Amino acid sequence: MSREHCATLYDLPSLYDAVVVPGPCESFYRKLACSTGGPILELACGTGRLTIPLALEGHEVVGLDASYPMLRAARAKAEAKRAKVEFVLGDMRRFDLGRYFALVIVSCNSLAHITANEDIVECLSRIARHLVPGGLLAFDVVNPSMRDLAQCGHTAERSETEPDRSYVSGSKELIAYDPVQQVQILKWRFEALGRKIPPVAPMRLRAYFPQEMPLRLALAGLELAARYGDFDGRRFIGSSPNQIYVARAARNAS
Ligand SMILES: C[S@@+](CC[C@H](N)C(=O)[O-])C[C@H]1O[C@@H](n2cnc3c(N)ncnc32)[C@H](O)[C@@H]1O
């Protein structure tokens, strides 16, 4: 298969589900959802890993994603589990749902798919416009490691969640990193017992450094409420695996 015709990981939702199995982020976001109540919007909701459990807990949930195959898989899973979720095909850089939410979630480093500055500015300001006064935005992005970014050709086993190794395992190789644009190109390789896994197209992911997110949130009119270094709520430090942000919309927002 030529490189141009390579599927992306998000064209292959069953592969995605085999690699990204339930992880600690779920209980973090579920607890937060209990504190805010609904309605809840998950941007880049994928195959419903979060939206479906949230809906089963009784929340009113909308999930937006840019990938039709991921959404089709999400709809099928929701139907099988009798979970009521409204799934919307859309781009988180320029969505307008014409309604307000108590909580907006962007999980699993999904904001890293937004690589251009103007797009992240637009996305955060649209999120702010979709929040009720005092509503929360919660998201996690990877905490970039300078050592890893400096090592092109370095291969790492997937570590954010533990793959179901009886089915498939994944490793990622950093092919290139542009320190000016803060964009890395990663190549995923998947192996499965007894099953052929098609190669997937390299992924472009933005590296967001710790000082820029609080500033970006403030520019979008969101007040930083908490920043954690992992999903158990540990304090964010330089070696934390993740940057997990909770930000609040102004209470007097119109
Ligand atoms: C790492 S997956 C996360 C899926 C889900 N949140 C989860 O936790 O399993 C990233 C998702 O972002 C979606 N995505 C990428 N760019 C997007 C965009 N501009 N707008 C909306 N969704 C996007 C992809 O289709 C994919 O489903």
PDB file of C-alpha atoms and ligand atoms in Angstrom:
ATOM      1  CA  MET A   1       0.000   0.000   0.000  1.00  0.00           C
ATOM      2  CA  SER A   2       1.494   3.374  -0.930  1.00  0.00           C
ATOM      3  CA  ARG A   3       1.943   5.977   1.771  1.00  0.00           C
ATOM      4  CA  GLU A   4      -0.769   8.268   0.336  1.00  0.00           C
ATOM      5  CA  HIS A   5      -3.301   5.462   0.603  1.00  0.00           C
ATOM      6  CA  CYS A   6      -2.440   4.454   4.147  1.00  0.00           C
ATOM      7  CA  ALA A   7      -5.450   4.507   6.457  1.00  0.00           C
ATOM      8  CA  THR A   8      -5.142   6.620   9.569  1.00  0.00           C
ATOM      9  CA  LEU A   9      -5.659   5.017  12.963  1.00  0.00           C
ATOM     10  CA  TYR A  10      -9.054   6.754  13.052  1.00  0.00           C
ATOM     11  CA  ASP A  11     -10.168   4.968   9.888  1.00  0.00           C
ATOM     12  CA  LEU A  12      -9.769   1.723  11.835  1.00  0.00           C
ATOM     13  CA  PRO A  13     -11.924   2.005  14.951  1.00  0.00           C
ATOM     14  CA  SER A  14     -11.632  -1.648  15.957  1.00  0.00           C
ATOM     15  CA  LEU A  15      -7.849  -1.338  15.916  1.00  0.00           C
ATOM     16  CA  TYR A  16      -8.138   1.872  17.957  1.00  0.00           C
ATOM     17  CA  ASP A  17     -10.349   0.111  20.508  1.00  0.00           C
ATOM     18  CA  ALA A  18      -7.943  -2.803  20.755  1.00  0.00           C
ATOM     19  CA  VAL A  19      -5.041  -0.494  21.557  1.00  0.00           C
ATOM     20  CA  VAL A  20      -6.732   2.208  23.600  1.00  0.00           C
ATOM     21  CA  VAL A  21      -8.471   0.145  26.237  1.00  0.00           C
ATOM     22  CA  PRO A  22     -10.219   1.649  29.290  1.00  0.00           C
ATOM     23  CA  GLY A  23      -7.677   3.548  31.362  1.00  0.00           C
ATOM     24  CA  PRO A  24      -7.437   5.717  34.477  1.00  0.00           C
ATOM     25  CA  CYS A  25      -8.679   8.799  32.611  1.00  0.00           C
ATOM     26  CA  GLU A  26     -12.184   7.368  32.660  1.00  0.00           C
ATOM     27  CA  SER A  27     -12.691   7.472  36.432  1.00  0.00           C
ATOM     28  CA  PHE A  28     -11.153  10.966  36.527  1.00  0.00           C
ATOM     29  CA  TYR A  29     -13.629  12.371  34.000  1.00  0.00           C
ATOM     30  CA  ARG A  30     -16.540  10.394  35.447  1.00  0.00           C
ATOM     31  CA  LYS A  31     -15.900  11.865  38.910  1.00  0.00           C
ATOM     32  CA  LEU A  32     -15.722  15.338  37.431  1.00  0.00           C
ATOM     33  CA  ALA A  33     -18.984  14.744  35.543  1.00  0.00           C
ATOM     34  CA  CYS A  34     -20.657  13.738  38.824  1.00  0.00           C
ATOM     35  CA  SER A  35     -19.636  17.082  40.301  1.00  0.00           C
ATOM     36  CA  THR A  36     -20.818  19.222  37.372  1.00  0.00           C
ATOM     37  CA  GLY A  37     -23.788  17.219  36.096  1.00  0.00           C
ATOM     38  CA  GLY A  38     -24.787  17.604  32.465  1.00  0.00           C
ATOM     39  CA  PRO A  39     -25.154  18.427  29.751  1.00  0.00           C
ATOM     40  CA  ILE A  40     -21.673  17.222  28.839  1.00  0.00           C
ATOM     41  CA  LEU A  41     -19.864  17.674  25.531  1.00  0.00           C
ATOM     42  CA  GLU A  42     -16.904  15.493  24.643  1.00  0.00           C
ATOM     43  CA  LEU A  43     -14.867  16.849  21.742  1.00  0.00           C
ATOM     44  CA  ALA A  44     -12.893  14.244  19.751  1.00  0.00           C
ATOM     45  CA  CYS A  45     -15.015  11.548  21.399  1.00  0.00           C
ATOM     46  CA  GLY A  46     -13.697   8.742  19.182  1.00  0.00           C
ATOM     47  CA  THR A  47     -15.543   5.454  19.582  1.00  0.00           C
ATOM     48  CA  GLY A  48     -17.311   6.547  22.757  1.00  0.00           C
ATOM     49  CA  ARG A  49     -14.834   5.281  25.363  1.00  0.00           C
ATOM     50  CA  LEU A  50     -15.979   8.122  27.659  1.00  0.00           C
ATOM     51  CA  THR A  51     -19.296   9.281  26.248  1.00  0.00           C
ATOM     52  CA  ILE A  52     -20.973   5.879  26.615  1.00  0.00           C
ATOM     53  CA  PRO A  53     -20.140   5.299  30.329  1.00  0.00           C
ATOM     54  CA  LEU A  54     -21.099   8.931  31.044  1.00  0.00           C
ATOM     55  CA  ALA A  55     -24.469   8.459  29.353  1.00  0.00           C
ATOM     56  CA  LEU A  56     -25.018   5.156  31.182  1.00  0.00           C
ATOM     57  CA  GLU A  57     -24.489   7.064  34.435  1.00  0.00           C
ATOM     58  CA  GLY A  58     -27.465   9.212  33.503  1.00  0.00           C
ATOM     59  CA  HIS A  59     -25.790  12.289  32.043  1.00  0.00           C
ATOM     60  CA  GLU A  60     -27.016  14.062  28.951  1.00  0.00           C
ATOM     61  CA  VAL A  61     -24.041  13.658  26.606  1.00  0.00           C
ATOM     62  CA  VAL A  62     -23.034  14.942  23.184  1.00  0.00           C
ATOM     63  CA  GLY A  63     -19.946  13.535  21.461  1.00  0.00           C
ATOM     64  CA  LEU A  64     -18.324  15.319  18.535  1.00  0.00           C
ATOM     65  CA  ASP A  65     -15.622  13.826  16.314  1.00  0.00           C
ATOM     66  CA  ALA A  66     -14.179  14.497  12.861  1.00  0.00           C
ATOM     67  CA  SER A  67     -13.887  10.838  11.893  1.00  0.00           C
ATOM     68  CA  TYR A  68     -16.924   9.183  10.370  1.00  0.00           C
ATOM     69  CA  PRO A  69     -15.630   5.612  11.013  1.00  0.00           C
ATOM     70  CA  MET A  70     -14.950   6.399  14.694  1.00  0.00           C
ATOM     71  CA  LEU A  71     -18.447   7.859  15.090  1.00  0.00           C
ATOM     72  CA  ARG A  72     -20.083   4.948  13.288  1.00  0.00           C
ATOM     73  CA  ALA A  73     -18.369   2.576  15.748  1.00  0.00           C
ATOM     74  CA  ALA A  74     -19.419   4.811  18.664  1.00  0.00           C
ATOM     75  CA  ARG A  75     -23.055   4.782  17.526  1.00  0.00           C
ATOM     76  CA  ALA A  76     -23.042   0.986  17.194  1.00  0.00           C
ATOM     77  CA  LYS A  77     -21.542   0.549  20.673  1.00  0.00           C
ATOM     78  CA  ALA A  78     -23.980   3.017  22.221  1.00  0.00           C
ATOM     79  CA  GLU A  79     -26.910   1.253  20.609  1.00  0.00           C
ATOM     80  CA  ALA A  80     -25.700  -2.160  21.818  1.00  0.00           C
ATOM     81  CA  LYS A  81     -25.377  -0.799  25.371  1.00  0.00           C
ATOM     82  CA  ARG A  82     -28.620   1.194  25.157  1.00  0.00           C
ATOM     83  CA  ALA A  83     -26.730   4.363  25.975  1.00  0.00           C
ATOM     84  CA  LYS A  84     -28.331   7.582  24.792  1.00  0.00           C
ATOM     85  CA  VAL A  85     -25.598   9.757  23.285  1.00  0.00           C
ATOM     86  CA  GLU A  86     -25.974  12.391  20.586  1.00  0.00           C
ATOM     87  CA  PHE A  87     -23.037  11.916  18.210  1.00  0.00           C
ATOM     88  CA  VAL A  88     -22.110  14.794  15.905  1.00  0.00           C
ATOM     89  CA  LEU A  89     -19.684  14.704  12.982  1.00  0.00           C
ATOM     90  CA  GLY A  90     -17.654  17.906  13.235  1.00  0.00           C
ATOM     91  CA  ASP A  91     -14.334  19.634  13.614  1.00  0.00           C
ATOM     92  CA  MET A  92     -13.418  20.800  17.110  1.00  0.00           C
ATOM     93  CA  ARG A  93     -11.524  23.739  15.589  1.00  0.00           C
ATOM     94  CA  ARG A  94     -14.742  25.292  14.301  1.00  0.00           C
ATOM     95  CA  PHE A  95     -17.851  23.785  15.849  1.00  0.00           C
ATOM     96  CA  ASP A  96     -21.023  25.622  16.757  1.00  0.00           C
ATOM     97  CA  LEU A  97     -23.690  23.494  18.414  1.00  0.00           C
ATOM     98  CA  GLY A  98     -25.885  26.441  19.404  1.00  0.00           C
ATOM     99  CA  ARG A  99     -26.201  25.288  23.023  1.00  0.00           C
ATOM    100  CA  TYR A 100     -24.413  25.341  26.380  1.00  0.00           C
ATOM    101  CA  PHE A 101     -22.749  22.647  28.466  1.00  0.00           C
ATOM    102  CA  ALA A 102     -21.858  22.291  32.143  1.00  0.00           C
ATOM    103  CA  LEU A 103     -18.734  20.327  31.222  1.00  0.00           C
ATOM    104  CA  VAL A 104     -16.633  20.063  28.069  1.00  0.00           C
ATOM    105  CA  ILE A 105     -14.080  17.237  27.937  1.00  0.00           C
ATOM    106  CA  VAL A 106     -11.224  16.725  25.491  1.00  0.00           C
ATOM    107  CA  SER A 107      -9.520  13.508  26.570  1.00  0.00           C
ATOM    108  CA  CYS A 108      -6.613  11.319  25.537  1.00  0.00           C
ATOM    109  CA  ASN A 109      -4.246  14.009  24.188  1.00  0.00           C
ATOM    110  CA  SER A 110      -6.787  14.814  21.469  1.00  0.00           C
ATOM    111  CA  LEU A 111      -5.979  18.537  21.514  1.00  0.00           C
ATOM    112  CA  ALA A 112      -2.539  17.558  20.198  1.00  0.00           C
ATOM    113  CA  HIS A 113      -4.232  16.897  16.850  1.00  0.00           C
ATOM    114  CA  ILE A 114      -4.612  20.656  16.599  1.00  0.00           C
ATOM    115  CA  THR A 115      -1.180  21.693  15.426  1.00  0.00           C
ATOM    116  CA  ALA A 116      -1.607  25.338  14.320  1.00  0.00           C
ATOM    117  CA  ASN A 117      -1.682  28.213  16.814  1.00  0.00           C
ATOM    118  CA  GLU A 118      -4.691  29.913  15.241  1.00  0.00           C
ATOM    119  CA  ASP A 119      -6.651  26.644  15.407  1.00  0.00           C
ATOM    120  CA  ILE A 120      -6.018  26.059  19.116  1.00  0.00           C
ATOM    121  CA  VAL A 121      -7.005  29.680  19.821  1.00  0.00           C
ATOM    122  CA  GLU A 122     -10.228  29.160  17.848  1.00  0.00           C
ATOM    123  CA  CYS A 123     -10.980  25.805  19.486  1.00  0.00           C
ATOM    124  CA  LEU A 124     -10.557  27.113  23.054  1.00  0.00           C
ATOM    125  CA  SER A 125     -12.636  30.209  22.406  1.00  0.00           C
ATOM    126  CA  ARG A 126     -15.407  28.081  20.889  1.00  0.00           C
ATOM    127  CA  ILE A 127     -15.283  25.821  23.947  1.00  0.00           C
ATOM    128  CA  ALA A 128     -15.591  28.906  26.188  1.00  0.00           C
ATOM    129  CA  ARG A 129     -18.628  30.041  24.181  1.00  0.00           C
ATOM    130  CA  HIS A 130     -20.301  26.643  24.689  1.00  0.00           C
ATOM    131  CA  LEU A 131     -19.951  26.635  28.503  1.00  0.00           C
ATOM    132  CA  VAL A 132     -22.631  27.751  30.931  1.00  0.00           C
ATOM    133  CA  PRO A 133     -21.413  30.445  33.370  1.00  0.00           C
ATOM    134  CA  GLY A 134     -19.107  28.653  35.826  1.00  0.00           C
ATOM    135  CA  GLY A 135     -19.020  25.548  33.564  1.00  0.00           C
ATOM    136  CA  LEU A 136     -15.838  23.492  33.322  1.00  0.00           C
ATOM    137  CA  LEU A 137     -13.447  22.507  30.571  1.00  0.00           C
ATOM    138  CA  ALA A 138     -11.326  19.438  31.397  1.00  0.00           C
ATOM    139  CA  PHE A 139      -8.657  18.004  29.153  1.00  0.00           C
ATOM    140  CA  ASP A 140      -5.406  16.094  29.190  1.00  0.00           C
ATOM    141  CA  VAL A 141      -2.387  16.461  26.974  1.00  0.00           C
ATOM    142  CA  VAL A 142       0.928  14.633  27.158  1.00  0.00           C
ATOM    143  CA  ASN A 143       3.704  16.385  29.086  1.00  0.00           C
ATOM    144  CA  PRO A 144       6.410  16.561  26.396  1.00  0.00           C
ATOM    145  CA  SER A 145       9.782  15.083  27.286  1.00  0.00           C
ATOM    146  CA  MET A 146      12.696  17.025  25.795  1.00  0.00           C
ATOM    147  CA  ARG A 147      14.747  13.836  25.858  1.00  0.00           C
ATOM    148  CA  ASP A 148      12.170  11.908  23.817  1.00  0.00           C
ATOM    149  CA  LEU A 149      11.617  14.760  21.352  1.00  0.00           C
ATOM    150  CA  ALA A 150      15.361  14.915  20.719  1.00  0.00           C
ATOM    151  CA  GLN A 151      15.579  11.238  19.791  1.00  0.00           C
ATOM    152  CA  CYS A 152      14.299  10.706  16.277  1.00  0.00           C
ATOM    153  CA  GLY A 153      14.098   7.017  15.492  1.00  0.00           C
ATOM    154  CA  HIS A 154      13.353   6.297  19.140  1.00  0.00           C
ATOM    155  CA  THR A 155      10.645   3.688  19.560  1.00  0.00           C
ATOM    156  CA  ALA A 156       8.459   3.427  22.643  1.00  0.00           C
ATOM    157  CA  GLU A 157       5.757   0.978  23.598  1.00  0.00           C
ATOM    158  CA  ARG A 158       2.425   2.651  23.960  1.00  0.00           C
ATOM    159  CA  SER A 159       2.278   3.743  27.583  1.00  0.00           C
ATOM    160  CA  GLU A 160      -0.788   5.943  28.147  1.00  0.00           C
ATOM    161  CA  THR A 161      -2.992   2.899  28.496  1.00  0.00           C
ATOM    162  CA  GLU A 162      -2.170  -0.743  28.783  1.00  0.00           C
ATOM    163  CA  PRO A 163      -2.939  -2.543  25.511  1.00  0.00           C
ATOM    164  CA  ASP A 164      -4.855  -5.777  25.596  1.00  0.00           C
ATOM    165  CA  ARG A 165      -1.816  -7.808  24.586  1.00  0.00           C
ATOM    166  CA  SER A 166      -3.788 -10.939  23.803  1.00  0.00           C
ATOM    167  CA  TYR A 167      -5.140  -9.060  20.783  1.00  0.00           C
ATOM    168  CA  VAL A 168      -2.794  -6.344  19.671  1.00  0.00           C
ATOM    169  CA  SER A 169       0.216  -4.355  20.783  1.00  0.00           C
ATOM    170  CA  GLY A 170       1.421  -0.990  19.595  1.00  0.00           C
ATOM    171  CA  SER A 171       4.695   0.850  19.496  1.00  0.00           C
ATOM    172  CA  LYS A 172       5.356   4.365  18.303  1.00  0.00           C
ATOM    173  CA  GLU A 173       8.433   5.768  16.638  1.00  0.00           C
ATOM    174  CA  LEU A 174       9.267   9.445  16.519  1.00  0.00           C
ATOM    175  CA  ILE A 175      10.069  10.106  12.858  1.00  0.00           C
ATOM    176  CA  ALA A 176      10.585  13.852  13.112  1.00  0.00           C
ATOM    177  CA  TYR A 177      10.126  16.775  15.465  1.00  0.00           C
ATOM    178  CA  ASP A 178       9.929  20.385  14.351  1.00  0.00           C
ATOM    179  CA  PRO A 179      10.958  22.485  17.366  1.00  0.00           C
ATOM    180  CA  VAL A 180       9.696  25.715  15.763  1.00  0.00           C
ATOM    181  CA  GLN A 181       6.174  24.472  15.082  1.00  0.00           C
ATOM    182  CA  GLN A 182       6.317  22.114  18.109  1.00  0.00           C
ATOM    183  CA  VAL A 183       4.954  19.333  15.929  1.00  0.00           C
ATOM    184  CA  GLN A 184       6.089  15.732  16.056  1.00  0.00           C
ATOM    185  CA  ILE A 185       5.482  13.051  13.472  1.00  0.00           C
ATOM    186  CA  LEU A 186       4.888   9.640  14.955  1.00  0.00           C
ATOM    187  CA  LYS A 187       4.665   6.305  13.232  1.00  0.00           C
ATOM    188  CA  TRP A 188       2.610   3.638  14.923  1.00  0.00           C
ATOM    189  CA  ARG A 189       3.207  -0.043  14.329  1.00  0.00           C
ATOM    190  CA  PHE A 190       0.741  -2.654  15.443  1.00  0.00           C
ATOM    191  CA  GLU A 191       1.108  -6.357  15.833  1.00  0.00           C
ATOM    192  CA  ALA A 192      -1.581  -8.870  16.598  1.00  0.00           C
ATOM    193  CA  LEU A 193      -1.572 -12.565  17.237  1.00  0.00           C
ATOM    194  CA  GLY A 194      -2.829 -14.304  14.124  1.00  0.00           C
ATOM    195  CA  ARG A 195      -4.182 -11.148  12.512  1.00  0.00           C
ATOM    196  CA  LYS A 196      -2.746  -8.926   9.863  1.00  0.00           C
ATOM    197  CA  ILE A 197      -2.744  -5.267  10.889  1.00  0.00           C
ATOM    198  CA  PRO A 198      -2.570  -2.792   8.009  1.00  0.00           C
ATOM    199  CA  PRO A 199       0.053  -0.069   8.290  1.00  0.00           C
ATOM    200  CA  VAL A 200      -1.351   3.243   9.452  1.00  0.00           C
ATOM    201  CA  ALA A 201      -0.378   6.700   8.261  1.00  0.00           C
ATOM    202  CA  PRO A 202       2.034   8.698  10.444  1.00  0.00           C
ATOM    203  CA  MET A 203       0.349  11.046  12.898  1.00  0.00           C
ATOM    204  CA  ARG A 204       1.183  14.737  13.379  1.00  0.00           C
ATOM    205  CA  LEU A 205       0.868  15.760  17.002  1.00  0.00           C
ATOM    206  CA  ARG A 206       1.504  19.122  18.625  1.00  0.00           C
ATOM    207  CA  ALA A 207       3.700  19.215  21.729  1.00  0.00           C
ATOM    208  CA  TYR A 208       2.126  21.606  24.253  1.00  0.00           C
ATOM    209  CA  PHE A 209       4.581  22.827  26.864  1.00  0.00           C
ATOM    210  CA  PRO A 210       3.458  23.492  30.443  1.00  0.00           C
ATOM    211  CA  GLN A 211       3.749  27.289  30.366  1.00  0.00           C
ATOM    212  CA  GLU A 212       1.595  27.743  27.276  1.00  0.00           C
ATOM    213  CA  MET A 213      -1.647  26.087  28.340  1.00  0.00           C
ATOM    214  CA  PRO A 214      -2.516  28.390  31.289  1.00  0.00           C
ATOM    215  CA  LEU A 215      -1.843  31.359  28.992  1.00  0.00           C
ATOM    216  CA  ARG A 216      -3.976  29.915  26.196  1.00  0.00           C
ATOM    217  CA  LEU A 217      -6.823  29.263  28.629  1.00  0.00           C
ATOM    218  CA  ALA A 218      -6.645  32.822  29.960  1.00  0.00           C
ATOM    219  CA  LEU A 219      -6.711  34.213  26.407  1.00  0.00           C
ATOM    220  CA  ALA A 220      -9.900  32.241  25.770  1.00  0.00           C
ATOM    221  CA  GLY A 221     -11.465  33.755  28.906  1.00  0.00           C
ATOM    222  CA  LEU A 222     -11.124  30.551  30.956  1.00  0.00           C
ATOM    223  CA  GLU A 223      -9.792  30.545  34.500  1.00  0.00           C
ATOM    224  CA  LEU A 224      -7.384  27.752  35.450  1.00  0.00           C
ATOM    225  CA  ALA A 225      -8.993  25.843  38.333  1.00  0.00           C
ATOM    226  CA  ALA A 226      -6.569  22.909  38.659  1.00  0.00           C
ATOM    227  CA  ARG A 227      -3.647  21.243  36.943  1.00  0.00           C
ATOM    228  CA  TYR A 228      -2.659  17.669  37.738  1.00  0.00           C
ATOM    229  CA  GLY A 229       0.227  15.483  36.623  1.00  0.00           C
ATOM    230  CA  ASP A 230      -1.741  12.248  36.426  1.00  0.00           C
ATOM    231  CA  PHE A 231      -5.274  10.909  36.665  1.00  0.00           C
ATOM    232  CA  ASP A 232      -4.904  10.158  40.382  1.00  0.00           C
ATOM    233  CA  GLY A 233      -4.771  13.898  40.922  1.00  0.00           C
ATOM    234  CA  ARG A 234      -1.066  14.165  41.787  1.00  0.00           C
ATOM    235  CA  ARG A 235       0.485  17.629  41.581  1.00  0.00           C
ATOM    236  CA  PHE A 236       1.918  18.504  38.169  1.00  0.00           C
ATOM    237  CA  ILE A 237       5.736  18.347  38.129  1.00  0.00           C
ATOM    238  CA  GLY A 238       8.340  18.332  35.337  1.00  0.00           C
ATOM    239  CA  SER A 239       8.412  14.546  35.082  1.00  0.00           C
ATOM    240  CA  SER A 240       4.632  14.064  35.169  1.00  0.00           C
ATOM    241  CA  PRO A 241       3.362  11.910  32.283  1.00  0.00           C
ATOM    242  CA  ASN A 242       0.398  14.148  31.564  1.00  0.00           C
ATOM    243  CA  GLN A 243      -0.822  17.687  31.945  1.00  0.00           C
ATOM    244  CA  ILE A 244      -4.424  17.508  33.085  1.00  0.00           C
ATOM    245  CA  TYR A 245      -6.249  20.822  33.155  1.00  0.00           C
ATOM    246  CA  VAL A 246      -9.537  21.896  34.652  1.00  0.00           C
ATOM    247  CA  ALA A 247     -10.601  25.435  33.695  1.00  0.00           C
ATOM    248  CA  ARG A 248     -13.705  27.409  34.545  1.00  0.00           C
ATOM    249  CA  ALA A 249     -15.828  29.742  32.439  1.00  0.00           C
ATOM    250  CA  ALA A 250     -16.452  33.105  34.071  1.00  0.00           C
ATOM    251  CA  ARG A 251     -19.563  33.029  36.306  1.00  0.00           C
ATOM    252  CA  ASN A 252     -20.825  36.297  34.886  1.00  0.00           C
ATOM    253  CA  ALA A 253     -20.341  35.237  31.227  1.00  0.00           C
ATOM    254  CA  SER A 254     -23.309  36.172  29.064  1.00  0.00           C
TER     255      SER A 254
HETATM  256  C1  LIG B   1      -6.805   9.778  20.666  1.00  0.00           C
HETATM  257  S1  LIG B   1      -8.409   9.728  19.935  1.00  0.00           S
HETATM  258  C2  LIG B   1      -9.381  10.020  21.388  1.00  0.00           C
HETATM  259  C3  LIG B   1     -10.753   9.427  21.326  1.00  0.00           C
HETATM  260  C4  LIG B   1     -11.511   9.436  22.647  1.00  0.00           C
HETATM  261  N1  LIG B   1     -11.567  10.755  23.222  1.00  0.00           N
HETATM  262  C5  LIG B   1     -10.905   8.461  23.637  1.00  0.00           C
HETATM  263  O1  LIG B   1     -10.580   8.891  24.749  1.00  0.00           O
HETATM  264  O2  LIG B   1     -10.780   7.289  23.304  1.00  0.00           O
HETATM  265  C6  LIG B   1      -8.454  11.253  19.078  1.00  0.00           C
HETATM  266  C7  LIG B   1      -9.758  11.518  18.360  1.00  0.00           C
HETATM  267  O3  LIG B   1      -9.684  12.871  17.873  1.00  0.00           O
HETATM  268  C8  LIG B   1     -10.411  12.939  16.669  1.00  0.00           C
HETATM  269  N2  LIG B   1     -10.027  14.185  15.999  1.00  0.00           N
HETATM  270  C9  LIG B   1      -8.826  14.518  15.462  1.00  0.00           C
HETATM  271  N3  LIG B   1      -8.859  15.781  14.972  1.00  0.00           N
HETATM  272  C10 LIG B   1     -10.111  16.246  15.225  1.00  0.00           C
HETATM  273  C11 LIG B   1     -10.753  17.487  14.967  1.00  0.00           C
HETATM  274  N4  LIG B   1     -10.117  18.512  14.367  1.00  0.00           N
HETATM  275  N5  LIG B   1     -12.046  17.637  15.351  1.00  0.00           N
HETATM  276  C12 LIG B   1     -12.708  16.619  15.956  1.00  0.00           C
HETATM  277  N6  LIG B   1     -12.139  15.421  16.214  1.00  0.00           N
HETATM  278  C13 LIG B   1     -10.860  15.237  15.861  1.00  0.00           C
HETATM  279  C14 LIG B   1     -10.041  11.657  15.940  1.00  0.00           C
HETATM  280  O4  LIG B   1     -10.952  11.335  14.920  1.00  0.00           O
HETATM  281  C15 LIG B   1     -10.033  10.666  17.139  1.00  0.00           C
HETATM  282  O5  LIG B   1     -11.286  10.034  17.267  1.00  0.00           O
END
